[in-house]
Short mmCIF file of C-alpha atoms in Angstrom, two decimals:
data_model
loop_
_atom_site.label_atom_id
_atom_site.label_comp_id
_atom_site.label_asym_id
_atom_site.label_seq_id
_atom_site.Cartn_x
_atom_site.Cartn_y
_atom_site.Cartn_z
CA MET S 72 94.24 105.59 211.61
CA LYS S 73 91.56 103.46 213.18
CA VAL S 74 90.66 104.45 216.74
CA CYS S 75 90.02 101.84 219.41
CA ASP S 76 88.41 102.01 222.83
CA ALA S 77 91.15 102.57 225.39
CA SER S 78 88.92 102.00 228.42
CA LYS S 79 90.67 98.70 229.16
CA THR S 80 93.83 99.98 230.76
CA SER S 81 97.03 98.23 229.77
CA VAL S 82 100.58 98.71 228.58
CA VAL S 83 101.73 97.05 225.38
CA VAL S 84 105.45 96.51 224.79
CA ALA S 85 106.58 95.87 221.23
CA GLY S 86 109.74 93.77 221.31
CA ALA S 87 111.02 91.01 223.59
CA GLY S 88 114.69 91.92 223.64
CA PRO S 89 116.55 93.20 226.73
CA ALA S 90 114.98 96.68 226.58
CA GLY S 91 111.47 95.35 226.00
CA LEU S 92 111.66 92.69 228.71
CA MET S 93 113.02 95.13 231.29
CA ALA S 94 110.32 97.64 230.30
CA ALA S 95 107.63 94.98 230.66
CA TYR S 96 108.91 93.91 234.08
CA ARG S 97 109.10 97.47 235.39
CA ALA S 98 105.67 98.45 234.05
CA ALA S 99 104.12 95.35 235.63
CA LEU S 100 105.93 96.06 238.89
CA GLY S 101 104.27 99.48 238.80
CA GLY S 102 100.81 97.92 238.61
CA ALA S 103 100.21 97.89 234.86
CA GLU S 104 98.65 95.03 232.96
CA VAL S 105 101.39 94.31 230.44
CA THR S 106 101.37 92.46 227.15
CA VAL S 107 104.60 91.91 225.19
CA ILE S 108 104.32 91.29 221.46
CA GLU S 109 107.25 89.76 219.59
CA LYS S 110 107.35 88.91 215.89
CA MET S 111 109.84 86.07 216.39
CA LYS S 112 108.75 82.71 217.79
CA ARG S 113 111.04 83.10 220.79
CA PRO S 114 112.21 86.04 222.92
CA GLY S 115 115.68 87.51 223.23
CA LEU S 116 117.37 85.91 220.23
CA LYS S 117 119.86 88.76 219.75
CA LEU S 118 120.48 88.84 223.51
CA LEU S 119 121.36 85.15 223.45
CA ALA S 120 123.91 85.80 220.69
CA SER S 121 125.49 88.85 222.32
CA GLY S 122 129.12 88.66 223.33
CA GLY S 123 129.51 85.34 221.54
CA GLY S 124 126.82 83.91 223.79
CA ARG S 125 128.52 85.17 226.96
CA CYS S 126 126.53 88.43 227.22
CA ASN S 127 128.72 91.38 228.22
CA THR S 128 126.04 93.21 230.22
CA THR S 129 127.87 96.35 231.38
CA ASN S 130 131.29 97.75 232.32
CA VAL S 131 133.11 99.59 235.09
CA LEU S 132 133.06 103.14 233.68
CA SER S 133 131.71 106.05 235.67
CA GLN S 134 128.41 107.42 234.42
CA GLU S 135 130.10 110.45 232.85
CA ASP S 136 132.68 108.37 231.00
CA PHE S 137 130.00 105.89 229.97
CA MET S 138 127.87 108.62 228.40
CA ARG S 139 130.92 110.17 226.74
CA ALA S 140 131.56 106.89 224.91
CA PHE S 141 128.26 107.39 223.05
CA GLY S 142 129.46 110.64 221.51
CA ARG S 143 127.69 113.97 221.33
CA HIS S 144 124.26 112.51 222.14
CA GLY S 145 125.47 110.60 225.19
CA ARG S 146 124.01 112.92 227.81
CA PHE S 147 120.53 111.99 226.62
CA MET S 148 120.99 108.81 228.69
CA ASN S 149 121.55 110.59 232.01
CA ASP S 150 118.02 110.20 233.41
CA ALA S 151 117.79 106.57 232.33
CA LEU S 152 121.15 105.76 233.94
CA ASN S 153 120.08 107.56 237.10
CA ALA S 154 116.92 105.44 237.14
CA PHE S 155 118.81 102.17 236.63
CA SER S 156 122.57 102.39 237.03
CA ARG S 157 125.29 99.81 236.63
CA ASN S 158 125.10 99.01 240.33
CA ASP S 159 121.32 98.68 240.08
CA LEU S 160 121.77 96.27 237.19
CA LEU S 161 124.32 94.17 239.08
CA LYS S 162 122.04 93.97 242.12
CA TRP S 163 118.93 93.26 240.04
CA PHE S 164 120.51 90.17 238.50
CA GLU S 165 122.22 89.06 241.71
CA ASP S 166 118.84 89.20 243.49
CA ARG S 167 117.69 86.69 240.87
CA ASN S 168 120.68 84.39 241.42
CA VAL S 169 122.57 85.58 238.35
CA LYS S 170 125.89 86.93 239.56
CA LEU S 171 127.84 89.16 237.18
CA ASN S 172 131.60 89.16 237.43
CA CYS S 173 134.15 91.70 236.18
CA VAL S 174 136.55 89.25 234.59
CA ASP S 175 139.19 91.60 233.22
CA GLY S 176 138.89 94.81 235.20
CA PHE S 177 136.41 96.29 232.71
CA HIS S 178 133.72 93.96 231.28
CA TYR S 179 130.95 92.30 233.30
CA PHE S 180 129.71 88.85 232.29
CA PRO S 181 127.50 86.31 234.08
CA VAL S 182 129.76 83.99 236.07
CA THR S 183 128.26 81.06 234.22
CA GLY S 184 129.45 82.57 230.94
CA SER S 185 126.00 82.09 229.43
CA SER S 186 123.54 84.67 228.10
CA VAL S 187 120.79 82.10 228.71
CA ASP S 188 120.89 83.01 232.41
CA ILE S 189 120.35 86.70 231.64
CA LEU S 190 117.34 85.97 229.44
CA SER S 191 115.91 83.45 231.91
CA ALA S 192 116.07 85.97 234.75
CA LEU S 193 114.27 88.61 232.67
CA LEU S 194 111.53 86.21 231.60
CA ALA S 195 111.04 84.88 235.12
CA ALA S 196 110.73 88.42 236.51
CA CYS S 197 108.15 89.29 233.86
CA ARG S 198 106.07 86.19 234.46
CA GLN S 199 106.26 86.63 238.22
CA HIS S 200 104.47 89.94 237.77
CA GLY S 201 101.87 88.66 235.34
CA VAL S 202 103.28 89.86 232.02
CA LYS S 203 101.58 88.19 229.05
CA PHE S 204 103.44 87.28 225.87
CA LEU S 205 102.31 87.03 222.26
CA PHE S 206 104.98 85.45 220.06
CA GLY S 207 104.99 85.22 216.29
CA VAL S 208 102.85 88.33 215.86
CA LYS S 209 103.87 91.71 214.52
CA ALA S 210 102.81 95.21 215.54
CA GLU S 211 101.45 96.65 212.32
CA GLU S 212 99.89 99.97 213.28
CA LEU S 213 99.77 102.44 216.16
CA LEU S 214 96.21 103.30 217.16
CA ILE S 215 95.99 106.95 218.11
CA SER S 216 93.14 109.06 219.46
CA ASP S 217 93.32 112.82 220.07
CA GLY S 218 97.10 112.85 219.94
CA ALA S 219 97.51 110.00 222.42
CA ILE S 220 98.08 106.28 222.18
CA ALA S 221 94.97 104.13 222.14
CA GLY S 222 96.51 100.76 221.31
CA ILE S 223 98.23 98.67 218.67
CA LYS S 224 96.90 96.77 215.68
CA LEU S 225 98.58 93.43 214.98
CA ASP S 226 99.27 91.76 211.66
CA THR S 227 96.52 89.29 212.65
CA ARG S 228 94.17 92.33 212.42
CA GLU S 229 93.51 92.02 216.16
CA GLU S 230 93.57 95.29 218.09
CA LEU S 231 95.11 95.57 221.55
CA PRO S 232 93.71 98.57 223.47
CA ALA S 233 96.37 100.25 225.59
CA GLN S 234 96.85 103.38 227.64
CA ALA S 235 100.57 103.25 226.86
CA VAL S 236 102.77 101.64 224.24
CA ILE S 237 106.51 101.10 224.59
CA LEU S 238 108.39 100.62 221.32
CA ALA S 239 111.45 98.47 222.03
CA CYS S 240 111.65 96.86 218.59
CA GLY S 241 115.43 97.02 218.26
CA GLY S 242 117.39 97.98 215.17
CA ARG S 243 118.04 96.51 211.74
CA GLY S 244 121.01 94.32 212.66
CA TYR S 245 120.96 90.51 212.39
CA SER S 246 117.72 90.05 210.48
CA ALA S 247 117.86 86.30 211.10
CA LEU S 248 117.50 87.07 214.81
CA GLY S 249 114.71 89.59 214.37
CA GLY S 250 116.42 92.78 213.23
CA SER S 251 114.26 94.91 210.93
CA SER S 252 112.98 98.42 210.28
CA ALA S 253 109.50 97.58 211.60
CA GLY S 254 109.90 99.68 214.73
CA TYR S 255 110.93 102.72 212.73
CA GLN S 256 107.82 102.38 210.59
CA LEU S 257 105.67 102.48 213.72
CA ALA S 258 107.51 105.58 214.93
CA ILE S 259 106.95 107.24 211.55
CA GLN S 260 103.22 106.55 211.92
CA GLY S 261 103.39 108.60 215.11
CA GLY S 262 104.98 111.51 213.25
CA HIS S 263 108.57 110.84 214.32
CA ARG S 264 111.62 111.51 212.18
CA ILE S 265 114.14 108.72 211.68
CA ILE S 266 117.84 109.53 211.43
CA LYS S 267 119.18 107.47 208.52
CA THR S 268 120.32 104.08 209.74
CA VAL S 269 123.65 102.43 208.91
CA PRO S 270 125.23 99.19 210.17
CA GLY S 271 127.29 99.49 213.34
CA MET S 272 129.66 97.09 215.09
CA VAL S 273 130.26 95.21 211.85
CA GLY S 274 133.23 94.00 209.80
CA LEU S 275 134.52 96.21 206.99
CA LYS S 276 135.45 95.40 203.39
CA THR S 277 138.68 96.74 201.90
CA GLN S 278 139.53 97.79 198.37
CA GLU S 279 142.83 95.96 198.80
CA ASP S 280 142.66 92.18 198.43
CA TRP S 281 145.71 91.34 200.55
CA PRO S 282 143.78 90.98 203.85
CA ALA S 283 142.45 87.67 202.47
CA CYS S 284 146.03 86.35 202.61
CA CYS S 285 145.98 87.03 206.35
CA ALA S 286 142.43 85.79 207.02
CA GLY S 287 142.09 84.58 210.60
CA ILE S 288 145.16 86.44 211.86
CA SER S 289 144.49 88.61 214.91
CA GLN S 290 146.67 91.45 216.15
CA GLU S 291 146.14 92.70 219.70
CA LYS S 292 146.14 96.38 220.71
CA VAL S 293 145.95 97.86 217.22
CA ARG S 294 144.73 101.43 216.79
CA VAL S 295 142.43 102.29 213.88
CA SER S 296 141.31 105.77 212.86
CA ILE S 297 139.68 107.47 209.91
CA ALA S 298 142.46 109.06 207.85
CA LEU S 299 140.58 112.28 207.18
CA LYS S 300 141.46 115.54 208.93
CA LYS S 301 137.96 116.18 210.24
CA TYR S 302 137.85 112.72 211.85
CA SER S 303 141.47 112.37 212.97
CA LYS S 304 140.56 112.37 216.67
CA LEU S 305 138.15 109.47 216.24
CA ASN S 306 140.14 106.31 216.98
CA PHE S 307 139.72 102.98 218.71
CA THR S 308 142.29 100.58 220.11
CA GLY S 309 141.81 96.84 220.43
CA ALA S 310 142.18 93.59 218.56
CA LEU S 311 142.07 93.63 214.76
CA VAL S 312 141.20 90.50 212.79
CA PHE S 313 141.88 90.07 209.09
CA THR S 314 139.09 88.44 207.06
CA GLN S 315 138.52 87.17 203.53
CA GLU S 316 136.85 90.49 202.68
CA GLY S 317 138.82 92.93 204.80
CA ILE S 318 139.11 93.60 208.52
CA SER S 319 137.10 93.06 211.68
CA GLY S 320 137.67 92.71 215.43
CA PRO S 321 136.78 95.06 218.32
CA ALA S 322 138.86 98.03 217.14
CA VAL S 323 137.32 97.86 213.68
CA VAL S 324 133.70 97.27 214.63
CA ASP S 325 133.83 100.17 217.08
CA ILE S 326 134.67 102.59 214.27
CA SER S 327 132.54 100.87 211.63
CA ALA S 328 129.37 102.94 212.11
CA SER S 329 131.28 106.18 211.52
CA VAL S 330 132.89 104.66 208.42
CA ASN S 331 129.52 103.50 207.12
CA GLU S 332 128.09 106.99 207.58
CA LEU S 333 130.91 108.37 205.42
CA LEU S 334 130.35 105.66 202.82
CA GLU S 335 126.85 107.02 202.27
CA ASN S 336 128.46 109.90 200.34
CA ASN S 337 131.90 108.50 199.44
CA GLN S 338 132.96 105.51 197.36
CA THR S 339 135.85 104.75 199.71
CA VAL S 340 136.99 105.82 203.17
CA PRO S 341 140.69 105.72 204.19
CA LEU S 342 141.34 103.92 207.46
CA LYS S 343 144.70 104.24 209.23
CA ILE S 344 146.06 101.16 211.00
CA GLU S 345 148.75 101.42 213.68
CA LEU S 346 150.09 97.98 214.56
CA PHE S 347 152.16 99.30 217.49
CA PRO S 348 150.26 102.35 218.79
CA GLU S 349 152.17 102.41 222.06
CA LYS S 350 155.47 102.99 220.24
CA SER S 351 156.58 106.23 218.60
CA ALA S 352 158.05 106.33 215.09
CA ASP S 353 161.53 106.68 216.63
CA GLU S 354 160.97 103.65 218.86
CA ILE S 355 159.80 101.58 215.90
CA HIS S 356 162.89 102.70 213.94
CA ALA S 357 165.17 101.62 216.79
CA MET S 358 163.28 98.34 217.20
CA LEU S 359 163.68 97.47 213.53
CA VAL S 360 167.37 98.44 213.50
CA LYS S 361 168.06 96.05 216.38
CA LEU S 362 166.01 93.27 214.80
CA LEU S 363 167.93 93.56 211.53
CA GLN S 364 171.25 93.58 213.36
CA ASP S 365 170.32 90.55 215.47
CA ASN S 366 169.08 88.63 212.43
CA SER S 367 171.50 89.92 209.80
CA ARG S 368 171.86 86.58 208.00
CA LYS S 369 168.14 85.86 207.86
CA LYS S 370 165.73 86.88 205.15
CA LEU S 371 163.71 90.02 205.79
CA LEU S 372 160.53 87.94 205.98
CA ASN S 373 161.92 85.86 208.84
CA THR S 374 163.05 88.99 210.66
CA VAL S 375 159.71 90.80 210.38
CA SER S 376 157.95 87.58 211.41
CA ARG S 377 159.40 88.17 214.86
CA LEU S 378 157.08 91.18 215.12
CA VAL S 379 153.91 89.94 213.42
CA PRO S 380 152.59 86.59 212.13
CA ASN S 381 154.31 85.22 209.05
CA ALA S 382 151.49 85.88 206.55
CA LEU S 383 151.17 89.49 207.68
CA ALA S 384 154.95 89.90 207.66
CA ALA S 385 154.99 88.78 204.02
CA VAL S 386 152.36 91.38 203.14
CA LEU S 387 154.23 94.18 204.91
CA CYS S 388 157.52 93.24 203.23
CA ASP S 389 155.83 93.18 199.82
CA MET S 390 154.18 96.51 200.59
CA ALA S 391 157.56 98.08 201.38
CA GLY S 392 159.08 96.57 198.24
CA ASP S 393 156.25 97.73 195.99
CA ARG S 394 156.50 101.28 197.29
CA THR S 395 160.24 101.39 196.56
CA ASP S 396 160.28 99.39 193.31
CA VAL S 397 162.24 96.56 194.91
CA SER S 398 161.02 93.11 193.91
CA ASN S 399 161.01 90.15 196.31
CA ALA S 400 161.89 92.34 199.27
CA ALA S 401 160.88 89.55 201.64
CA GLU S 402 163.72 87.38 200.29
CA ILE S 403 166.49 89.95 200.83
CA LYS S 404 168.89 89.20 203.66
CA SER S 405 168.45 91.61 206.54
CA ALA S 406 172.07 92.77 206.34
CA GLU S 407 171.64 93.64 202.65
CA LEU S 408 168.36 95.52 202.93
CA PRO S 409 168.41 98.75 200.85
CA GLY S 410 168.00 101.89 202.91
CA ARG S 411 164.90 103.01 201.05
CA VAL S 412 163.15 99.69 201.81
CA PHE S 413 164.16 99.95 205.46
CA ARG S 414 162.72 103.46 205.71
CA GLU S 415 159.51 102.42 204.01
CA LEU S 416 159.15 99.40 206.27
CA CYS S 417 159.61 101.63 209.32
CA SER S 418 156.86 103.86 207.99
CA ILE S 419 154.52 100.91 207.42
CA LEU S 420 155.17 99.46 210.87
CA THR S 421 154.30 102.89 212.27
CA ASP S 422 151.06 103.16 210.29
CA PHE S 423 149.54 102.37 206.93
CA ASN S 424 146.19 102.95 205.26
CA VAL S 425 143.59 100.66 203.77
CA ARG S 426 140.62 101.90 201.77
CA ILE S 427 137.20 100.80 202.99
CA VAL S 428 134.60 100.21 200.28
CA GLY S 429 131.78 98.69 202.31
CA SER S 430 130.80 96.55 205.26
CA GLN S 431 129.25 93.16 205.95
CA GLY S 432 125.91 94.97 206.15
CA PHE S 433 122.94 94.79 208.46
CA ASP S 434 122.81 91.00 208.32
CA ARG S 435 126.04 90.93 210.34
CA ALA S 436 125.72 94.22 212.22
CA MET S 437 125.54 93.96 216.00
CA VAL S 438 123.98 97.41 216.39
CA THR S 439 122.31 100.07 214.29
CA ARG S 440 123.44 103.68 214.09
CA GLY S 441 120.57 106.09 213.53
CA GLY S 442 116.97 105.72 214.59
CA VAL S 443 114.27 107.81 216.20
CA HIS S 444 115.32 111.46 216.49
CA LEU S 445 116.28 112.20 220.11
CA ARG S 446 114.83 115.72 220.02
CA GLU S 447 111.40 114.16 219.70
CA ILE S 448 111.76 112.08 222.88
CA SER S 449 111.76 113.42 226.44
CA PRO S 450 114.91 112.12 228.19
CA SER S 451 113.26 112.38 231.62
CA ASN S 452 110.71 109.63 230.91
CA LEU S 453 111.43 108.49 227.32
CA GLU S 454 107.96 109.58 226.21
CA SER S 455 107.32 110.85 222.72
CA ARG S 456 107.06 114.63 222.47
CA ILE S 457 104.59 114.09 219.61
CA ILE S 458 102.21 111.33 220.77
CA ASN S 459 101.18 111.16 224.42
CA ARG S 460 101.83 107.86 226.21
CA LEU S 461 104.11 106.52 223.47
CA TYR S 462 107.52 105.52 224.87
CA PHE S 463 110.81 104.33 223.40
CA ALA S 464 113.56 102.06 224.74
CA GLY S 465 116.81 100.54 223.56
CA GLU S 466 118.37 100.46 220.12
CA MET S 467 115.41 102.05 218.32
CA VAL S 468 116.55 105.55 219.19
CA ASN S 469 119.53 107.38 217.69
CA LEU S 470 122.10 106.19 220.24
CA ASP S 471 124.79 103.55 219.85
CA GLY S 472 127.92 102.80 221.81
CA PRO S 473 131.08 100.76 221.21
CA CYS S 474 131.77 97.15 222.16
CA GLY S 475 131.98 96.42 225.83
CA GLY S 476 128.59 96.32 227.56
CA TYR S 477 127.57 99.84 226.56
CA ASN S 478 124.56 99.00 224.44
CA LEU S 479 123.14 96.39 226.81
CA GLN S 480 123.40 98.75 229.78
CA TRP S 481 121.51 101.35 227.73
CA ALA S 482 118.90 98.74 226.80
CA PHE S 483 118.30 97.80 230.44
CA SER S 484 118.35 101.39 231.73
CA SER S 485 116.07 102.77 229.03
CA GLY S 486 113.71 99.82 229.37
CA PHE S 487 113.50 100.36 233.12
CA LEU S 488 112.74 104.08 232.77
CA ALA S 489 110.23 103.59 229.94
CA GLY S 490 108.43 100.86 231.88
CA ARG S 491 108.29 102.92 235.05
CA SER S 492 107.01 105.92 233.10
CA ALA S 493 104.35 103.90 231.29
CA ALA S 494 103.07 102.42 234.54
CA ALA S 495 102.86 105.87 236.13
CA CYS S 496 101.01 107.11 233.06
CA LYS S 497 98.49 104.27 233.46
CA LYS S 498 97.89 105.15 237.09
CA ALA S 499 97.46 108.82 236.26
CA ALA S 500 95.04 108.01 233.46
CA GLY S 501 93.08 105.66 235.72
CA ASN S 502 92.60 108.24 238.49
#
């Protein structure tokens, strides 16, 4: 790799998303001369789209519970969360006249309901401390000298000397908003291993075609789990939305990354759906008995429609009929329902499986699972263990959480710690 003169001290941040902007602000606050490079023409495009444009920035969980939600690698975040906690985040934005409100006892959103205010506060803080921006340019190559960062080479062939580089390039999701594998390629140049990436927080495609009949229907408080013994404890509860291709909604997208990992080596993955997870099988049996008794003269379809929307009720009735070789089960009067159809319908209302064959892919993925191997990054300062003065922040590393403010909190916390560390590195190198 070409070596440049690093005598002009500076910090270069690659990426102008939430992690990169927070890193740039914190590095500049620490006295560094900071330049942010962003391949898109504007900053924070994925941030603007987050939470449907409302920007769910964090949540109420304790630090321990928050880390646990990220799975077995969650404790890697401890130092970053200590450096910039939920309360620090709330105060940071409130100090900049962006109040965040816990609207439902769990999720925090800006009171204005607009992600524009979050982005504006970050940009204003950066500019207040002299951060420079280069938009529409891409980091093409890390410049390394004697095992340490010396700068970055741009796709314009210009070289930016730097004492520290922070890679906050984001993941592969939403390519139209800047998602790509460019950051991983830079990390590979520095000798880092990349855990294979798969789409996360994305809708899933089913082998069955019946979900298309229910497209647009949403069921609240549904539990989904992978119907394989090894993964039986992995489940998520929330809204489920049927689509033309399969299923989506919070409960589904939260489990989607794990499903996509399994699809790397399997043609299909069975997913269990529990429409009434708060009720036991016995309670569902009793509920259906009473419904049939109270609606004895009505068709089964009309009776089941009291539990779920009509289109879904039709599918469930047909499913019970198909499994018991009874045609037109939906048209049978409730009082005349054969026992075997009743038992099968009870079973389906308790849980049923769909087979997942794919997802909507990275173009629709809100996060990326996989990324830079955590063992090659020091959690105390987010510096590379391979290249001195190379730092990482945000989605680039092998950490991803569920819906609900988890990933944005990690972006802000990791950006803060990486920026602080890079600024301290600059001071140390300058002394």
